[in-house]
Each structure stands twice: as C-alpha cells, then as structure tokens.
mmCIF file with all atom_site columns, C-alpha atoms in Angstrom:
data_model
loop_
_atom_site.group_PDB
_atom_site.id
_atom_site.type_symbol
_atom_site.label_atom_id
_atom_site.label_alt_id
_atom_site.label_comp_id
_atom_site.label_asym_id
_atom_site.label_entity_id
_atom_site.label_seq_id
_atom_site.pdbx_PDB_ins_code
_atom_site.Cartn_x
_atom_site.Cartn_y
_atom_site.Cartn_z
_atom_site.occupancy
_atom_site.B_iso_or_equiv
_atom_site.pdbx_formal_charge
_atom_site.auth_seq_id
_atom_site.auth_comp_id
_atom_site.auth_asym_id
_atom_site.auth_atom_id
_atom_site.pdbx_PDB_model_num
ATOM 1   C CA . MET H 1 1   ? 334.515 -84.888  143.673 1.00 55.00 ? 1049 MET H CA 1
ATOM 2   C CA . ALA H 1 2   ? 334.513 -86.704  140.334 1.00 52.00 ? 1050 ALA H CA 1
ATOM 3   C CA . SER H 1 3   ? 337.747 -88.547  141.145 1.00 57.00 ? 1051 SER H CA 1
ATOM 4   C CA . ASP H 1 4   ? 336.403 -89.644  144.559 1.00 66.00 ? 1052 ASP H CA 1
ATOM 5   C CA . GLU H 1 5   ? 333.220 -90.953  142.961 1.00 69.00 ? 1053 GLU H CA 1
ATOM 6   C CA . LEU H 1 6   ? 335.199 -92.835  140.311 1.00 59.00 ? 1054 LEU H CA 1
ATOM 7   C CA . ALA H 1 7   ? 337.482 -94.345  142.955 1.00 65.00 ? 1055 ALA H CA 1
ATOM 8   C CA . ALA H 1 8   ? 334.437 -95.490  144.938 1.00 70.00 ? 1056 ALA H CA 1
ATOM 9   C CA . LYS H 1 9   ? 332.922 -97.167  141.883 1.00 68.00 ? 1057 LYS H CA 1
ATOM 10  C CA . LEU H 1 10  ? 336.168 -98.940  141.046 1.00 63.00 ? 1058 LEU H CA 1
ATOM 11  C CA . GLN H 1 11  ? 336.506 -100.154 144.636 1.00 71.00 ? 1059 GLN H CA 1
ATOM 12  C CA . ARG H 1 12  ? 332.919 -101.406 144.557 1.00 71.00 ? 1060 ARG H CA 1
ATOM 13  C CA . ARG H 1 13  ? 333.648 -103.401 141.390 1.00 65.00 ? 1061 ARG H CA 1
ATOM 14  C CA . LEU H 1 14  ? 336.757 -104.921 142.991 1.00 61.00 ? 1062 LEU H CA 1
ATOM 15  C CA . ASP H 1 15  ? 334.724 -105.901 146.065 1.00 66.00 ? 1063 ASP H CA 1
ATOM 16  C CA . ILE H 1 16  ? 332.109 -107.601 143.916 1.00 61.00 ? 1064 ILE H CA 1
ATOM 17  C CA . GLY H 1 17  ? 334.819 -109.392 141.934 1.00 57.00 ? 1065 GLY H CA 1
ATOM 18  C CA . ASP H 1 18  ? 336.396 -110.743 145.157 1.00 56.00 ? 1066 ASP H CA 1
ATOM 19  C CA . GLN H 1 19  ? 333.160 -112.384 146.302 1.00 56.00 ? 1067 GLN H CA 1
ATOM 20  C CA . PRO H 1 20  ? 332.656 -116.136 145.698 1.00 56.00 ? 1068 PRO H CA 1
ATOM 21  C CA . PRO H 1 21  ? 330.643 -117.156 142.607 1.00 54.00 ? 1069 PRO H CA 1
ATOM 22  C CA . GLY H 1 22  ? 326.879 -117.257 143.238 1.00 54.00 ? 1070 GLY H CA 1
ATOM 23  C CA . SER H 1 23  ? 327.045 -114.982 146.279 1.00 53.00 ? 1071 SER H CA 1
ATOM 24  C CA . GLU H 1 24  ? 324.877 -111.871 146.419 1.00 52.00 ? 1072 GLU H CA 1
ATOM 25  C CA . PRO H 1 25  ? 326.342 -108.392 146.830 1.00 51.00 ? 1073 PRO H CA 1
ATOM 26  C CA . GLU H 1 26  ? 326.165 -107.092 150.364 1.00 53.00 ? 1074 GLU H CA 1
ATOM 27  C CA . CYS H 1 27  ? 323.871 -104.211 149.424 1.00 53.00 ? 1075 CYS H CA 1
ATOM 28  C CA . GLY H 1 28  ? 321.198 -106.504 147.935 1.00 51.00 ? 1076 GLY H CA 1
ATOM 29  C CA . SER H 1 29  ? 318.665 -105.095 145.449 1.00 50.00 ? 1077 SER H CA 1
ATOM 30  C CA . GLY H 1 30  ? 319.858 -101.531 145.944 1.00 50.00 ? 1078 GLY H CA 1
ATOM 31  C CA . CYS H 1 31  ? 323.251 -102.473 144.597 1.00 50.00 ? 1079 CYS H CA 1
ATOM 32  C CA . GLU H 1 32  ? 321.659 -104.135 141.525 1.00 51.00 ? 1080 GLU H CA 1
ATOM 33  C CA . GLN H 1 33  ? 319.714 -100.960 140.807 1.00 54.00 ? 1081 GLN H CA 1
ATOM 34  C CA . GLY H 1 34  ? 322.870 -98.838  141.111 1.00 52.00 ? 1082 GLY H CA 1
ATOM 35  C CA . ALA H 1 35  ? 324.757 -101.190 138.798 1.00 49.00 ? 1083 ALA H CA 1
ATOM 36  C CA . ALA H 1 36  ? 321.904 -101.040 136.271 1.00 52.00 ? 1084 ALA H CA 1
ATOM 37  C CA . GLU H 1 37  ? 321.979 -97.243  136.332 1.00 51.00 ? 1085 GLU H CA 1
ATOM 38  C CA . GLU H 1 38  ? 325.769 -97.186  136.107 1.00 50.00 ? 1086 GLU H CA 1
ATOM 39  C CA . LYS H 1 39  ? 326.026 -99.494  133.082 1.00 55.00 ? 1087 LYS H CA 1
ATOM 40  C CA . PRO H 1 40  ? 324.335 -97.214  130.463 1.00 55.00 ? 1088 PRO H CA 1
ATOM 41  C CA . ALA H 1 41  ? 326.329 -94.170  131.591 1.00 52.00 ? 1089 ALA H CA 1
ATOM 42  C CA . THR H 1 42  ? 329.572 -96.137  131.514 1.00 57.00 ? 1090 THR H CA 1
ATOM 43  C CA . ALA H 1 43  ? 328.762 -97.571  128.085 1.00 61.00 ? 1091 ALA H CA 1
ATOM 44  C CA . ALA H 1 44  ? 327.996 -94.094  126.695 1.00 57.00 ? 1092 ALA H CA 1
ATOM 45  C CA . ALA H 1 45  ? 331.262 -92.719  128.066 1.00 55.00 ? 1093 ALA H CA 1
ATOM 46  C CA . ASP H 1 46  ? 333.189 -95.666  126.610 1.00 65.00 ? 1094 ASP H CA 1
ATOM 47  C CA . ASN H 1 47  ? 331.566 -95.141  123.188 1.00 68.00 ? 1095 ASN H CA 1
ATOM 48  C CA . GLU H 1 48  ? 332.382 -91.429  123.221 1.00 64.00 ? 1096 GLU H CA 1
ATOM 49  C CA . LEU H 1 49  ? 335.981 -92.095  124.208 1.00 62.00 ? 1097 LEU H CA 1
ATOM 50  C CA . SER H 1 50  ? 336.320 -94.775  121.515 1.00 69.00 ? 1098 SER H CA 1
ATOM 51  C CA . ALA H 1 51  ? 334.958 -92.365  118.879 1.00 67.00 ? 1099 ALA H CA 1
ATOM 52  C CA . LYS H 1 52  ? 337.430 -89.651  119.924 1.00 61.00 ? 1100 LYS H CA 1
ATOM 53  C CA . LEU H 1 53  ? 340.364 -92.089  119.875 1.00 67.00 ? 1101 LEU H CA 1
ATOM 54  C CA . LEU H 1 54  ? 339.300 -93.396  116.456 1.00 73.00 ? 1102 LEU H CA 1
ATOM 55  C CA . ARG H 1 55  ? 339.019 -89.843  115.092 1.00 66.00 ? 1103 ARG H CA 1
ATOM 56  C CA . ARG H 1 56  ? 342.453 -88.929  116.448 1.00 64.00 ? 1104 ARG H CA 1
ATOM 57  C CA . GLY H 1 57  ? 343.948 -92.074  114.939 1.00 69.00 ? 1105 GLY H CA 1
ATOM 58  C CA . GLU H 1 58  ? 342.443 -91.260  111.527 1.00 68.00 ? 1106 GLU H CA 1
ATOM 59  C CA . LEU H 1 59  ? 343.872 -87.728  111.673 1.00 60.00 ? 1107 LEU H CA 1
ATOM 60  C CA . ASN H 1 60  ? 347.308 -89.064  112.622 1.00 65.00 ? 1108 ASN H CA 1
ATOM 61  C CA . ASP H 1 61  ? 347.191 -91.603  109.795 1.00 66.00 ? 1109 ASP H CA 1
ATOM 62  C CA . GLY H 1 62  ? 346.092 -88.967  107.302 1.00 61.00 ? 1110 GLY H CA 1
ATOM 63  C CA . SER H 1 63  ? 342.936 -90.908  106.414 1.00 61.00 ? 1111 SER H CA 1
ATOM 64  C CA . ALA H 1 64  ? 340.638 -88.110  107.623 1.00 55.00 ? 1112 ALA H CA 1
ATOM 65  C CA . GLU H 1 65  ? 340.525 -84.392  106.941 1.00 54.00 ? 1113 GLU H CA 1
ATOM 66  C CA . PRO H 1 66  ? 340.438 -81.942  109.850 1.00 50.00 ? 1114 PRO H CA 1
ATOM 67  C CA . GLN H 1 67  ? 337.130 -80.155  110.237 1.00 49.00 ? 1115 GLN H CA 1
ATOM 68  C CA . GLN H 1 68  ? 337.194 -76.558  109.049 1.00 47.00 ? 1116 GLN H CA 1
ATOM 69  C CA . PRO H 1 69  ? 335.151 -73.860  110.778 1.00 43.00 ? 1117 PRO H CA 1
ATOM 70  C CA . SER H 1 70  ? 332.198 -72.606  108.741 1.00 41.00 ? 1118 SER H CA 1
ATOM 71  C CA . LEU H 1 71  ? 332.888 -69.306  107.014 1.00 51.00 ? 1119 LEU H CA 1
ATOM 72  C CA . ARG H 1 72  ? 330.283 -66.642  106.322 1.00 61.00 ? 1120 ARG H CA 1
ATOM 73  C CA . VAL H 1 73  ? 329.904 -65.983  102.612 1.00 78.00 ? 1121 VAL H CA 1
ATOM 74  C CA . PHE H 1 74  ? 331.115 -62.472  101.856 1.00 85.00 ? 1122 PHE H CA 1
ATOM 75  C CA . ASN H 1 75  ? 330.115 -60.640  98.669  1.00 93.00 ? 1123 ASN H CA 1
ATOM 76  C CA . PRO H 1 76  ? 331.819 -57.229  98.510  1.00 93.00 ? 1124 PRO H CA 1
ATOM 77  C CA . ASN H 1 77  ? 329.630 -56.026  95.636  1.00 91.00 ? 1125 ASN H CA 1
ATOM 78  C CA . THR H 1 78  ? 326.438 -56.413  97.660  1.00 91.00 ? 1126 THR H CA 1
ATOM 79  C CA . GLU H 1 79  ? 327.818 -55.388  101.060 1.00 92.00 ? 1127 GLU H CA 1
ATOM 80  C CA . PHE H 1 80  ? 329.748 -52.346  99.818  1.00 93.00 ? 1128 PHE H CA 1
ATOM 81  C CA . LYS H 1 81  ? 327.246 -50.903  97.371  1.00 90.00 ? 1129 LYS H CA 1
ATOM 82  C CA . GLU H 1 82  ? 328.698 -47.416  97.718  1.00 90.00 ? 1130 GLU H CA 1
ATOM 83  C CA . PHE H 1 83  ? 331.625 -48.559  95.558  1.00 91.00 ? 1131 PHE H CA 1
ATOM 84  C CA . SER H 1 84  ? 331.519 -49.511  91.900  1.00 91.00 ? 1132 SER H CA 1
ATOM 85  C CA . ARG H 1 85  ? 332.589 -52.958  90.781  1.00 91.00 ? 1133 ARG H CA 1
ATOM 86  C CA . LYS H 1 86  ? 335.728 -51.439  89.257  1.00 91.00 ? 1134 LYS H CA 1
ATOM 87  C CA . GLN H 1 87  ? 336.648 -49.745  92.546  1.00 92.00 ? 1135 GLN H CA 1
ATOM 88  C CA . ILE H 1 88  ? 336.228 -53.027  94.414  1.00 94.00 ? 1136 ILE H CA 1
ATOM 89  C CA . ARG H 1 89  ? 338.352 -54.851  91.826  1.00 93.00 ? 1137 ARG H CA 1
ATOM 90  C CA . ASP H 1 90  ? 341.055 -52.206  92.249  1.00 94.00 ? 1138 ASP H CA 1
ATOM 91  C CA . MET H 1 91  ? 340.944 -52.603  96.045  1.00 94.00 ? 1139 MET H CA 1
ATOM 92  C CA . GLU H 1 92  ? 341.092 -56.386  95.731  1.00 95.00 ? 1140 GLU H CA 1
ATOM 93  C CA . SER H 1 93  ? 344.077 -56.108  93.380  1.00 95.00 ? 1141 SER H CA 1
ATOM 94  C CA . MET H 1 94  ? 345.865 -53.863  95.884  1.00 95.00 ? 1142 MET H CA 1
ATOM 95  C CA . PHE H 1 95  ? 345.012 -56.215  98.765  1.00 96.00 ? 1143 PHE H CA 1
ATOM 96  C CA . ARG H 1 96  ? 346.392 -59.240  96.923  1.00 96.00 ? 1144 ARG H CA 1
ATOM 97  C CA . ARG H 1 97  ? 349.528 -57.340  95.925  1.00 95.00 ? 1145 ARG H CA 1
ATOM 98  C CA . TYR H 1 98  ? 350.442 -56.711  99.552  1.00 96.00 ? 1146 TYR H CA 1
ATOM 99  C CA . ASP H 1 99  ? 349.230 -60.080  100.884 1.00 96.00 ? 1147 ASP H CA 1
ATOM 100 C CA . ALA H 1 100 ? 352.732 -61.534  100.588 1.00 95.00 ? 1148 ALA H CA 1
ATOM 101 C CA . GLY H 1 101 ? 351.817 -64.731  102.443 1.00 94.00 ? 1149 GLY H CA 1
ATOM 102 C CA . LYS H 1 102 ? 348.832 -65.351  100.114 1.00 95.00 ? 1150 LYS H CA 1
ATOM 103 C CA . ASP H 1 103 ? 346.745 -66.432  103.098 1.00 95.00 ? 1151 ASP H CA 1
ATOM 104 C CA . GLY H 1 104 ? 343.903 -63.946  102.576 1.00 95.00 ? 1152 GLY H CA 1
ATOM 105 C CA . PHE H 1 105 ? 345.128 -61.562  105.291 1.00 97.00 ? 1153 PHE H CA 1
ATOM 106 C CA . ILE H 1 106 ? 347.462 -58.593  105.663 1.00 97.00 ? 1154 ILE H CA 1
ATOM 107 C CA . ASP H 1 107 ? 349.343 -58.945  108.932 1.00 97.00 ? 1155 ASP H CA 1
ATOM 108 C CA . LEU H 1 108 ? 351.424 -56.380  110.801 1.00 96.00 ? 1156 LEU H CA 1
ATOM 109 C CA . MET H 1 109 ? 354.632 -56.964  108.829 1.00 97.00 ? 1157 MET H CA 1
ATOM 110 C CA . GLU H 1 110 ? 352.812 -56.924  105.485 1.00 97.00 ? 1158 GLU H CA 1
ATOM 111 C CA . LEU H 1 111 ? 351.100 -53.676  106.449 1.00 97.00 ? 1159 LEU H CA 1
ATOM 112 C CA . LYS H 1 112 ? 354.509 -52.269  107.423 1.00 96.00 ? 1160 LYS H CA 1
ATOM 113 C CA . LEU H 1 113 ? 355.888 -53.137  103.968 1.00 96.00 ? 1161 LEU H CA 1
ATOM 114 C CA . MET H 1 114 ? 352.797 -51.688  102.307 1.00 96.00 ? 1162 MET H CA 1
ATOM 115 C CA . MET H 1 115 ? 353.173 -48.326  104.031 1.00 96.00 ? 1163 MET H CA 1
ATOM 116 C CA . GLU H 1 116 ? 356.899 -48.282  103.219 1.00 96.00 ? 1164 GLU H CA 1
ATOM 117 C CA . LYS H 1 117 ? 356.184 -48.913  99.527  1.00 95.00 ? 1165 LYS H CA 1
ATOM 118 C CA . LEU H 1 118 ? 353.605 -46.119  99.622  1.00 94.00 ? 1166 LEU H CA 1
ATOM 119 C CA . GLU H 1 119 ? 356.436 -43.944  100.992 1.00 94.00 ? 1167 GLU H CA 1
ATOM 120 C CA . ALA H 1 120 ? 354.597 -43.354  104.255 1.00 95.00 ? 1168 ALA H CA 1
ATOM 121 C CA . PRO H 1 121 ? 356.391 -45.526  106.853 1.00 96.00 ? 1169 PRO H CA 1
ATOM 122 C CA . GLN H 1 122 ? 354.696 -45.886  110.225 1.00 96.00 ? 1170 GLN H CA 1
ATOM 123 C CA . THR H 1 123 ? 355.854 -46.720  113.723 1.00 96.00 ? 1171 THR H CA 1
ATOM 124 C CA . HIS H 1 124 ? 355.094 -50.130  115.212 1.00 96.00 ? 1172 HIS H CA 1
ATOM 125 C CA . LEU H 1 125 ? 352.448 -48.604  117.499 1.00 96.00 ? 1173 LEU H CA 1
ATOM 126 C CA . SER H 1 126 ? 350.856 -46.705  114.612 1.00 96.00 ? 1174 SER H CA 1
ATOM 127 C CA . LEU H 1 127 ? 350.628 -49.889  112.545 1.00 97.00 ? 1175 LEU H CA 1
ATOM 128 C CA . LYS H 1 128 ? 348.929 -51.714  115.416 1.00 96.00 ? 1176 LYS H CA 1
ATOM 129 C CA . ASN H 1 129 ? 346.445 -48.845  115.797 1.00 95.00 ? 1177 ASN H CA 1
ATOM 130 C CA . MET H 1 130 ? 345.723 -48.913  112.069 1.00 96.00 ? 1178 MET H CA 1
ATOM 131 C CA . ILE H 1 131 ? 344.737 -52.577  112.269 1.00 96.00 ? 1179 ILE H CA 1
ATOM 132 C CA . LYS H 1 132 ? 342.846 -52.076  115.518 1.00 95.00 ? 1180 LYS H CA 1
ATOM 133 C CA . GLU H 1 133 ? 340.631 -49.375  114.000 1.00 95.00 ? 1181 GLU H CA 1
ATOM 134 C CA . VAL H 1 134 ? 339.002 -51.813  111.528 1.00 96.00 ? 1182 VAL H CA 1
ATOM 135 C CA . ASP H 1 135 ? 339.824 -55.187  113.128 1.00 96.00 ? 1183 ASP H CA 1
ATOM 136 C CA . GLU H 1 136 ? 336.296 -56.474  113.776 1.00 93.00 ? 1184 GLU H CA 1
ATOM 137 C CA . ASP H 1 137 ? 337.282 -60.020  114.779 1.00 92.00 ? 1185 ASP H CA 1
ATOM 138 C CA . PHE H 1 138 ? 340.297 -58.951  116.912 1.00 93.00 ? 1186 PHE H CA 1
ATOM 139 C CA . ASP H 1 139 ? 342.722 -61.339  115.207 1.00 94.00 ? 1187 ASP H CA 1
ATOM 140 C CA . GLY H 1 140 ? 345.423 -58.683  114.767 1.00 95.00 ? 1188 GLY H CA 1
ATOM 141 C CA . LYS H 1 141 ? 345.362 -58.696  110.948 1.00 96.00 ? 1189 LYS H CA 1
ATOM 142 C CA . LEU H 1 142 ? 343.271 -57.375  108.072 1.00 97.00 ? 1190 LEU H CA 1
ATOM 143 C CA . SER H 1 143 ? 340.875 -59.505  106.053 1.00 96.00 ? 1191 SER H CA 1
ATOM 144 C CA . PHE H 1 144 ? 339.699 -58.213  102.670 1.00 96.00 ? 1192 PHE H CA 1
ATOM 145 C CA . ARG H 1 145 ? 336.407 -57.086  104.208 1.00 96.00 ? 1193 ARG H CA 1
ATOM 146 C CA . GLU H 1 146 ? 338.265 -55.135  106.901 1.00 96.00 ? 1194 GLU H CA 1
ATOM 147 C CA . PHE H 1 147 ? 340.498 -53.693  104.180 1.00 97.00 ? 1195 PHE H CA 1
ATOM 148 C CA . LEU H 1 148 ? 337.382 -52.401  102.395 1.00 96.00 ? 1196 LEU H CA 1
ATOM 149 C CA . LEU H 1 149 ? 336.225 -50.809  105.646 1.00 96.00 ? 1197 LEU H CA 1
ATOM 150 C CA . ILE H 1 150 ? 339.245 -48.487  105.405 1.00 96.00 ? 1198 ILE H CA 1
ATOM 151 C CA . PHE H 1 151 ? 337.950 -47.036  102.143 1.00 94.00 ? 1199 PHE H CA 1
ATOM 152 C CA . ARG H 1 152 ? 334.361 -46.914  103.419 1.00 94.00 ? 1200 ARG H CA 1
ATOM 153 C CA . LYS H 1 153 ? 335.515 -44.852  106.387 1.00 94.00 ? 1201 LYS H CA 1
ATOM 154 C CA . ALA H 1 154 ? 337.637 -42.673  104.089 1.00 92.00 ? 1202 ALA H CA 1
ATOM 155 C CA . ALA H 1 155 ? 334.713 -42.020  101.730 1.00 90.00 ? 1203 ALA H CA 1
ATOM 156 C CA . ALA H 1 156 ? 332.453 -41.150  104.667 1.00 91.00 ? 1204 ALA H CA 1
ATOM 157 C CA . GLY H 1 157 ? 335.057 -38.805  106.160 1.00 91.00 ? 1205 GLY H CA 1
ATOM 158 C CA . GLU H 1 158 ? 335.362 -40.905  109.329 1.00 93.00 ? 1206 GLU H CA 1
ATOM 159 C CA . LEU H 1 159 ? 339.173 -41.062  109.368 1.00 93.00 ? 1207 LEU H CA 1
ATOM 160 C CA . ALA H 1 160 ? 341.318 -38.471  111.117 1.00 92.00 ? 1208 ALA H CA 1
ATOM 161 C CA . GLU H 1 161 ? 343.609 -36.714  108.656 1.00 89.00 ? 1209 GLU H CA 1
ATOM 162 C CA . ASP H 1 162 ? 346.689 -37.594  110.693 1.00 89.00 ? 1210 ASP H CA 1
ATOM 163 C CA . SER H 1 163 ? 345.801 -41.280  110.986 1.00 92.00 ? 1211 SER H CA 1
ATOM 164 C CA . GLY H 1 164 ? 347.698 -43.997  109.155 1.00 95.00 ? 1212 GLY H CA 1
ATOM 165 C CA . LEU H 1 165 ? 344.518 -45.331  107.542 1.00 95.00 ? 1213 LEU H CA 1
ATOM 166 C CA . HIS H 1 166 ? 343.751 -41.907  106.067 1.00 94.00 ? 1214 HIS H CA 1
ATOM 167 C CA . VAL H 1 167 ? 347.257 -41.775  104.605 1.00 94.00 ? 1215 VAL H CA 1
ATOM 168 C CA . LEU H 1 168 ? 346.829 -45.295  103.187 1.00 95.00 ? 1216 LEU H CA 1
ATOM 169 C CA . ALA H 1 169 ? 343.524 -44.381  101.525 1.00 93.00 ? 1217 ALA H CA 1
ATOM 170 C CA . GLN H 1 170 ? 344.992 -41.162  100.091 1.00 91.00 ? 1218 GLN H CA 1
ATOM 171 C CA . LEU H 1 171 ? 348.057 -42.882  98.631  1.00 93.00 ? 1219 LEU H CA 1
ATOM 172 C CA . SER H 1 172 ? 346.253 -45.935  97.268  1.00 89.00 ? 1220 SER H CA 1
ATOM 173 C CA . GLU H 1 173 ? 345.322 -44.194  93.979  1.00 82.00 ? 1221 GLU H CA 1
ATOM 174 C CA . ILE H 1 174 ? 341.796 -45.596  94.373  1.00 85.00 ? 1222 ILE H CA 1
ATOM 175 C CA . ASP H 1 175 ? 339.171 -42.857  93.964  1.00 78.00 ? 1223 ASP H CA 1
ATOM 176 C CA . VAL H 1 176 ? 336.486 -43.219  96.638  1.00 74.00 ? 1224 VAL H CA 1
ATOM 177 C CA . SER H 1 177 ? 335.367 -39.588  96.677  1.00 64.00 ? 1225 SER H CA 1
ATOM 178 C CA . ALA H 1 178 ? 331.838 -40.319  95.454  1.00 48.00 ? 1226 ALA H CA 1
ATOM 179 C CA . GLU H 1 179 ? 329.621 -40.909  98.464  1.00 43.00 ? 1227 GLU H CA 1
ATOM 180 C CA . GLY H 1 180 ? 326.789 -43.393  98.398  1.00 43.00 ? 1228 GLY H CA 1
ATOM 181 C CA . VAL H 1 181 ? 323.424 -43.442  100.120 1.00 41.00 ? 1229 VAL H CA 1
ATOM 182 C CA . LYS H 1 182 ? 325.042 -42.430  103.441 1.00 46.00 ? 1230 LYS H CA 1
ATOM 183 C CA . GLY H 1 183 ? 325.709 -38.967  102.032 1.00 46.00 ? 1231 GLY H CA 1
ATOM 184 C CA . ALA H 1 184 ? 322.002 -38.272  101.397 1.00 45.00 ? 1232 ALA H CA 1
ATOM 185 C CA . LYS H 1 185 ? 320.369 -35.458  103.363 1.00 48.00 ? 1233 LYS H CA 1
ATOM 186 C CA . THR H 1 186 ? 316.752 -36.592  103.032 1.00 49.00 ? 1234 THR H CA 1
ATOM 187 C CA . PHE H 1 187 ? 314.839 -39.852  102.703 1.00 43.00 ? 1235 PHE H CA 1
ATOM 188 C CA . PHE H 1 188 ? 313.821 -39.118  99.107  1.00 47.00 ? 1236 PHE H CA 1
ATOM 189 C CA . GLU H 1 189 ? 317.387 -38.246  98.161  1.00 52.00 ? 1237 GLU H CA 1
ATOM 190 C CA . ALA H 1 190 ? 318.552 -41.529  99.718  1.00 47.00 ? 1238 ALA H CA 1
ATOM 191 C CA . LYS H 1 191 ? 315.831 -43.411  97.811  1.00 48.00 ? 1239 LYS H CA 1
ATOM 192 C CA . LEU H 1 192 ? 316.899 -41.818  94.539  1.00 54.00 ? 1240 LEU H CA 1
ATOM 193 C CA . GLN H 1 193 ? 320.543 -42.619  95.213  1.00 57.00 ? 1241 GLN H CA 1
ATOM 194 C CA . ALA H 1 194 ? 319.635 -46.226  96.017  1.00 54.00 ? 1242 ALA H CA 1
ATOM 195 C CA . ILE H 1 195 ? 317.821 -46.557  92.686  1.00 56.00 ? 1243 ILE H CA 1
ATOM 196 C CA . ASN H 1 196 ? 320.705 -44.943  90.832  1.00 62.00 ? 1244 ASN H CA 1
ATOM 197 C CA . SER H 1 197 ? 323.122 -47.262  92.621  1.00 56.00 ? 1245 SER H CA 1
ATOM 198 C CA . ALA H 1 198 ? 321.117 -50.325  91.529  1.00 56.00 ? 1246 ALA H CA 1
ATOM 199 C CA . ASN H 1 199 ? 320.928 -49.040  87.958  1.00 63.00 ? 1247 ASN H CA 1
ATOM 200 C CA . ARG H 1 200 ? 324.673 -48.355  87.994  1.00 62.00 ? 1248 ARG H CA 1
ATOM 201 C CA . PHE H 1 201 ? 325.332 -51.875  89.246  1.00 56.00 ? 1249 PHE H CA 1
ATOM 202 C CA . GLU H 1 202 ? 323.249 -53.389  86.434  1.00 66.00 ? 1250 GLU H CA 1
ATOM 203 C CA . GLN H 1 203 ? 324.927 -51.136  83.882  1.00 68.00 ? 1251 GLN H CA 1
ATOM 204 C CA . GLU H 1 204 ? 328.375 -52.204  85.070  1.00 69.00 ? 1252 GLU H CA 1
ATOM 205 C CA . ILE H 1 205 ? 327.425 -55.866  84.698  1.00 72.00 ? 1253 ILE H CA 1
ATOM 206 C CA . LYS H 1 206 ? 326.136 -55.216  81.165  1.00 68.00 ? 1254 LYS H CA 1
ATOM 207 C CA . GLU H 1 207 ? 329.350 -53.400  80.257  1.00 72.00 ? 1255 GLU H CA 1
ATOM 208 C CA . GLU H 1 208 ? 331.442 -56.282  81.598  1.00 72.00 ? 1256 GLU H CA 1
ATOM 209 C CA . GLN H 1 209 ? 329.374 -58.781  79.616  1.00 77.00 ? 1257 GLN H CA 1
ATOM 210 C CA . GLU H 1 210 ? 329.735 -56.693  76.454  1.00 77.00 ? 1258 GLU H CA 1
ATOM 211 C CA . GLU H 1 211 ? 333.482 -56.478  77.008  1.00 78.00 ? 1259 GLU H CA 1
ATOM 212 C CA . LYS H 1 212 ? 333.710 -60.262  77.407  1.00 79.00 ? 1260 LYS H CA 1
ATOM 213 C CA . LYS H 1 213 ? 331.694 -60.764  74.206  1.00 80.00 ? 1261 LYS H CA 1
ATOM 214 C CA . LYS H 1 214 ? 333.975 -58.339  72.388  1.00 81.00 ? 1262 LYS H CA 1
ATOM 215 C CA . GLN H 1 215 ? 337.093 -60.168  73.588  1.00 85.00 ? 1263 GLN H CA 1
ATOM 216 C CA . ALA H 1 216 ? 335.584 -63.542  72.624  1.00 83.00 ? 1264 ALA H CA 1
ATOM 217 C CA . GLU H 1 217 ? 334.746 -62.251  69.137  1.00 84.00 ? 1265 GLU H CA 1
ATOM 218 C CA . GLN H 1 218 ? 338.270 -60.879  68.683  1.00 85.00 ? 1266 GLN H CA 1
ATOM 219 C CA . LYS H 1 219 ? 339.701 -64.225  69.766  1.00 86.00 ? 1267 LYS H CA 1
ATOM 220 C CA . ARG H 1 220 ? 337.435 -66.053  67.322  1.00 83.00 ? 1268 ARG H CA 1
ATOM 221 C CA . GLN H 1 221 ? 338.490 -63.768  64.468  1.00 84.00 ? 1269 GLN H CA 1
ATOM 222 C CA . LYS H 1 222 ? 342.176 -64.293  65.271  1.00 82.00 ? 1270 LYS H CA 1
ATOM 223 C CA . GLN H 1 223 ? 341.695 -68.072  65.305  1.00 82.00 ? 1271 GLN H CA 1
ATOM 224 C CA . ALA H 1 224 ? 339.856 -67.938  61.968  1.00 76.00 ? 1272 ALA H CA 1
ATOM 225 C CA . ALA H 1 225 ? 342.606 -65.791  60.430  1.00 75.00 ? 1273 ALA H CA 1
ATOM 226 C CA . PHE H 1 226 ? 345.266 -68.183  61.719  1.00 77.00 ? 1274 PHE H CA 1
ATOM 227 C CA . LYS H 1 227 ? 343.452 -71.210  60.235  1.00 77.00 ? 1275 LYS H CA 1
ATOM 228 C CA . GLU H 1 228 ? 343.110 -69.386  56.917  1.00 76.00 ? 1276 GLU H CA 1
ATOM 229 C CA . LEU H 1 229 ? 346.805 -68.612  56.964  1.00 75.00 ? 1277 LEU H CA 1
ATOM 230 C CA . GLN H 1 230 ? 347.615 -72.251  57.699  1.00 75.00 ? 1278 GLN H CA 1
ATOM 231 C CA . SER H 1 231 ? 345.477 -73.465  54.813  1.00 75.00 ? 1279 SER H CA 1
ATOM 232 C CA . ALA H 1 232 ? 347.345 -71.130  52.444  1.00 71.00 ? 1280 ALA H CA 1
ATOM 233 C CA . PHE H 1 233 ? 350.610 -72.986  53.113  1.00 72.00 ? 1281 PHE H CA 1
ATOM 234 C CA . LYS H 1 234 ? 349.175 -76.467  52.569  1.00 66.00 ? 1282 LYS H CA 1
#
C-alpha cells in the first residue's frame, strides 16, 4: 500500500513537471490542497532521514559516541540487607575472581571453570540450569546482582541440596548461615531484626571508618619516621 501511494505521488509530480509553464494542474484547487498537505509531511520525512544519515556518518567517522542504554543503579548493601558489608565484599571478590572477561558478567564457560576450580564440575545442561535459576533478565549469564541471589536463596533454604547452585554456595567459603528479617516468625520479631540490622549496618560503617583512620595514622607515622631518618643523614 505504501509503495503504491508513493509511486502515485511520484507520477503526479512528473505529470505536473511535464506541463507547460503557467498552465494549471488538471485537478484544479483540489490538487493545490493535496500538494499543500503533502509538502509538510515530505519535509518532515526528509529532515528525519537527514538527521539519521548525519548521525550514522558521525558514528562512522568516530566523531560521535554511541548511545548507551540507561542502567538501573544497584546498591548491594541496601538491596541485600540480610548480608553484612563484609559478606558482600567477599561475594564481590569471588565474582570478580571468576569474571575472566572482566565484563561484569559470569558466562557459561566462566561458570564451568568456577565449578571446576571448586572441585565440583558440572555437566553442560546443569550449568545452563544453574544460570537459568537466577537469570532474571534472560541473557544467559550472571550479573553480580544475580550472583548475590544465589547466596540469598542459599541462606533462605530455597536451593535443592542436589542443585549446582547449592554446591556453589557450600563451597564458596562465604558464611551466609545467619538469616535476616525473612527468618522472623512474628511481626515484632521481624521489626526487632530490622532494627538490629540497621544498627549492625551503622556499626560496620563506623568500624570501617575507624580502620581507615588507623591506617592513615600508621602511614603518617611511617612518613614522619622516614623524614626524621633522612634528616639524620644530612
């Protein structure tokens, strides 16, 4: 339909172009109205096409950066409150260790190597099922958030004992036995656990800050001792 309409418009333009100068189109005022309506639509289409061609040319020349899809900000410490900051750091360290491609994902082959290094090799089908169980975006690989879901499911007892994910969680040497608010039996118990979790989070931050201050002070003392030693040889 669209091609027939375009062909008709092109033929109409050719017919008008073949007429002698000063002559009126055969369709009279109706034709003028159609041409007036056609001109804005044609101009808009031409502008859009020109913009696309210009954008493609800039990308080919390297003068423009390709647009990246917007990514949702992910904070593991706020989304996975059942784990301590140290546990999350340990999980992140493990994730990075097996992310051989350093692309922020663990694909099928990287998962295969991980399970082999943990001395629990899996079949190809088992590896695919392991990813499928926590693969929320269906891209066939594990993001760090999906990797954390493995340990959340393990802590909540949601993994079958004969599953590959359960084996991974058991052999990871990351202790996730302490259950969070999900393990509460009553509302008041859950409320108390939530308060304790918040207090624990604040305490962990304070301990990290104190540790950083301690390291900074030790560094300052070493620098002062080194300068004193230098001055002794002058």
